[in-house]
PDB file of C-alpha atoms in Angstrom:
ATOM      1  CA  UNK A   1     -30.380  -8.679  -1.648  1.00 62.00           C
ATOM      2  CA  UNK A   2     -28.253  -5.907  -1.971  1.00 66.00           C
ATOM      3  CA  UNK A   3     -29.889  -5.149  -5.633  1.00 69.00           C
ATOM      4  CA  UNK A   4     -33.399  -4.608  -3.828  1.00 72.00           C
ATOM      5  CA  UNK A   5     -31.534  -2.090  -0.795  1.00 68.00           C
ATOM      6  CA  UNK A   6     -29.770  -0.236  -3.798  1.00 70.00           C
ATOM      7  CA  UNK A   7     -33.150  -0.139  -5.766  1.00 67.00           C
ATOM      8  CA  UNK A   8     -35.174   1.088  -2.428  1.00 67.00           C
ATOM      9  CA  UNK A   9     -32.569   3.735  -2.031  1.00 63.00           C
ATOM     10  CA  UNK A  10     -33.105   5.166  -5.720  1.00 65.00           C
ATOM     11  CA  UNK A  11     -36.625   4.673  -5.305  1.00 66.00           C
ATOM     12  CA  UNK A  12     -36.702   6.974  -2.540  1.00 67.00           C
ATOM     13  CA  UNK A  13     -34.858   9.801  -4.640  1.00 73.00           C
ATOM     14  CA  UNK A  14     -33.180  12.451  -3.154  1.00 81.00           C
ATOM     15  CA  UNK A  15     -34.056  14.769  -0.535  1.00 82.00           C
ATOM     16  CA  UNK A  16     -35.456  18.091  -0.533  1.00 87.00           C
ATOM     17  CA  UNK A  17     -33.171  20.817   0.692  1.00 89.00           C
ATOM     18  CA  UNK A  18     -35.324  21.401   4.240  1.00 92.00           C
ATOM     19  CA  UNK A  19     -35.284  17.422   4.733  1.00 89.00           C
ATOM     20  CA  UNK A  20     -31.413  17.585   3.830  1.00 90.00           C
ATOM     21  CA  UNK A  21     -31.171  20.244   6.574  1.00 93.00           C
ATOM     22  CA  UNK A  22     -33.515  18.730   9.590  1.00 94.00           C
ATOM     23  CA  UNK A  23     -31.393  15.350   8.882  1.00 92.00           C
ATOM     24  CA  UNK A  24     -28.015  17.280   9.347  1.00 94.00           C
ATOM     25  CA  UNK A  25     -29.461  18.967  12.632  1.00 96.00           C
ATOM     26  CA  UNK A  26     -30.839  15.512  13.560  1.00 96.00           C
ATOM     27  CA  UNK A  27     -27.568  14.071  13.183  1.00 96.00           C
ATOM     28  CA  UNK A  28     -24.788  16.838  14.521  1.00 97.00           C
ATOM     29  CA  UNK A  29     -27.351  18.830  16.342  1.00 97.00           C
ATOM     30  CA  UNK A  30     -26.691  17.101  19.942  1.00 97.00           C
ATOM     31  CA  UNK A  31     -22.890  17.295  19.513  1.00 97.00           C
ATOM     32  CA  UNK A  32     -23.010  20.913  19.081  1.00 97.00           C
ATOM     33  CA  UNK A  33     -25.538  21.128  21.896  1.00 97.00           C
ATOM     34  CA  UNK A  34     -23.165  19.133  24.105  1.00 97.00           C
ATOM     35  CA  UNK A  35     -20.190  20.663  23.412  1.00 97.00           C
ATOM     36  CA  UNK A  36     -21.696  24.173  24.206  1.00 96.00           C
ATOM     37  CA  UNK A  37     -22.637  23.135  27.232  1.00 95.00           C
ATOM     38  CA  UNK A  38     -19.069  21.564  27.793  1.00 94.00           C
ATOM     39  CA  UNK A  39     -17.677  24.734  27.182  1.00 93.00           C
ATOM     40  CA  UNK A  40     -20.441  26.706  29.277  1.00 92.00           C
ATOM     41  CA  UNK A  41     -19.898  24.520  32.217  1.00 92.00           C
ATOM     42  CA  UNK A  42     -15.802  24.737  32.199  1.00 90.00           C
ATOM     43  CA  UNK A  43     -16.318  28.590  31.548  1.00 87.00           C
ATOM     44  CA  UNK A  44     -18.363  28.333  34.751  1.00 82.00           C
ATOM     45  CA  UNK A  45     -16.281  26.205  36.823  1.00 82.00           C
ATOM     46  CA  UNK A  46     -12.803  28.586  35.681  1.00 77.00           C
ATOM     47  CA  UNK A  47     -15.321  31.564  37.241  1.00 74.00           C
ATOM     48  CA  UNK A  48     -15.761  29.818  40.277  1.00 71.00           C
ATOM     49  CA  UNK A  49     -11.510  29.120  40.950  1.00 68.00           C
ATOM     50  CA  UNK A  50     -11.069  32.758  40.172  1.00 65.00           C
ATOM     51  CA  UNK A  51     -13.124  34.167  42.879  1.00 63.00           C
ATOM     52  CA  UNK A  52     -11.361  31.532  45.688  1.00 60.00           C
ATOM     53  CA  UNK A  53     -14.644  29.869  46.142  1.00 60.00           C
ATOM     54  CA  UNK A  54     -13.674  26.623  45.165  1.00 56.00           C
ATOM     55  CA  UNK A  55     -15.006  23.068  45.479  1.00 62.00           C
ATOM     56  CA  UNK A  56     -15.069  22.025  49.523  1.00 64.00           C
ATOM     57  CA  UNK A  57     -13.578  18.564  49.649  1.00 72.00           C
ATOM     58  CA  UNK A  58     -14.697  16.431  52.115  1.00 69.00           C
ATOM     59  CA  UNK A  59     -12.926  14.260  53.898  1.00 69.00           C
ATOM     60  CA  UNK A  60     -12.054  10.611  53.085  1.00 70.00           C
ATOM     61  CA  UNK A  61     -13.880   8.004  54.620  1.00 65.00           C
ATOM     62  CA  UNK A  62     -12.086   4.706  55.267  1.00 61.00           C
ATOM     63  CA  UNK A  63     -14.541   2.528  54.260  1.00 63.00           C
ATOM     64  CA  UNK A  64     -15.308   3.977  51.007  1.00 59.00           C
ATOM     65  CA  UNK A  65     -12.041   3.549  49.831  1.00 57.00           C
ATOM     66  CA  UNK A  66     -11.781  -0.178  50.711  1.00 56.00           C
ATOM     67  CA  UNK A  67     -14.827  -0.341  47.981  1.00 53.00           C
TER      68      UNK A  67
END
């Protein structure tokens, strides 16, 4: 069994340097995209404290906290 996956993988040789690149994007490309919006969204949120227009908070209702 694992003869035939290890002969599949040579079989399939190795990969061009575009397909090496598209597969690295692929694979890393939505961690970068979410940690620049992370850091977008924090940068956005520090903004908003600085000017005094913070978040309103509501207040509590009793029955939602029994929950």
């Amino acid at each position: 069994m694992t003869t035939q996956i290890h002969l599949v993988a040579l079989h399939l040789g190795a990969l061009h340097p575009v397909e090496r690149a598209l597969t690295l994007a692929l694979a890393f490309g939505p961690f970068v995209v979410l940690g620049v919006v992370v850091w977008w969204r924090s940068r956005h949120e520090q903004d908003e404290h600085d000017d005094g227009h913070g978040p309103v908070e509501l207040p509590e209702d009793p029955v939602q906290r029994d929950r």
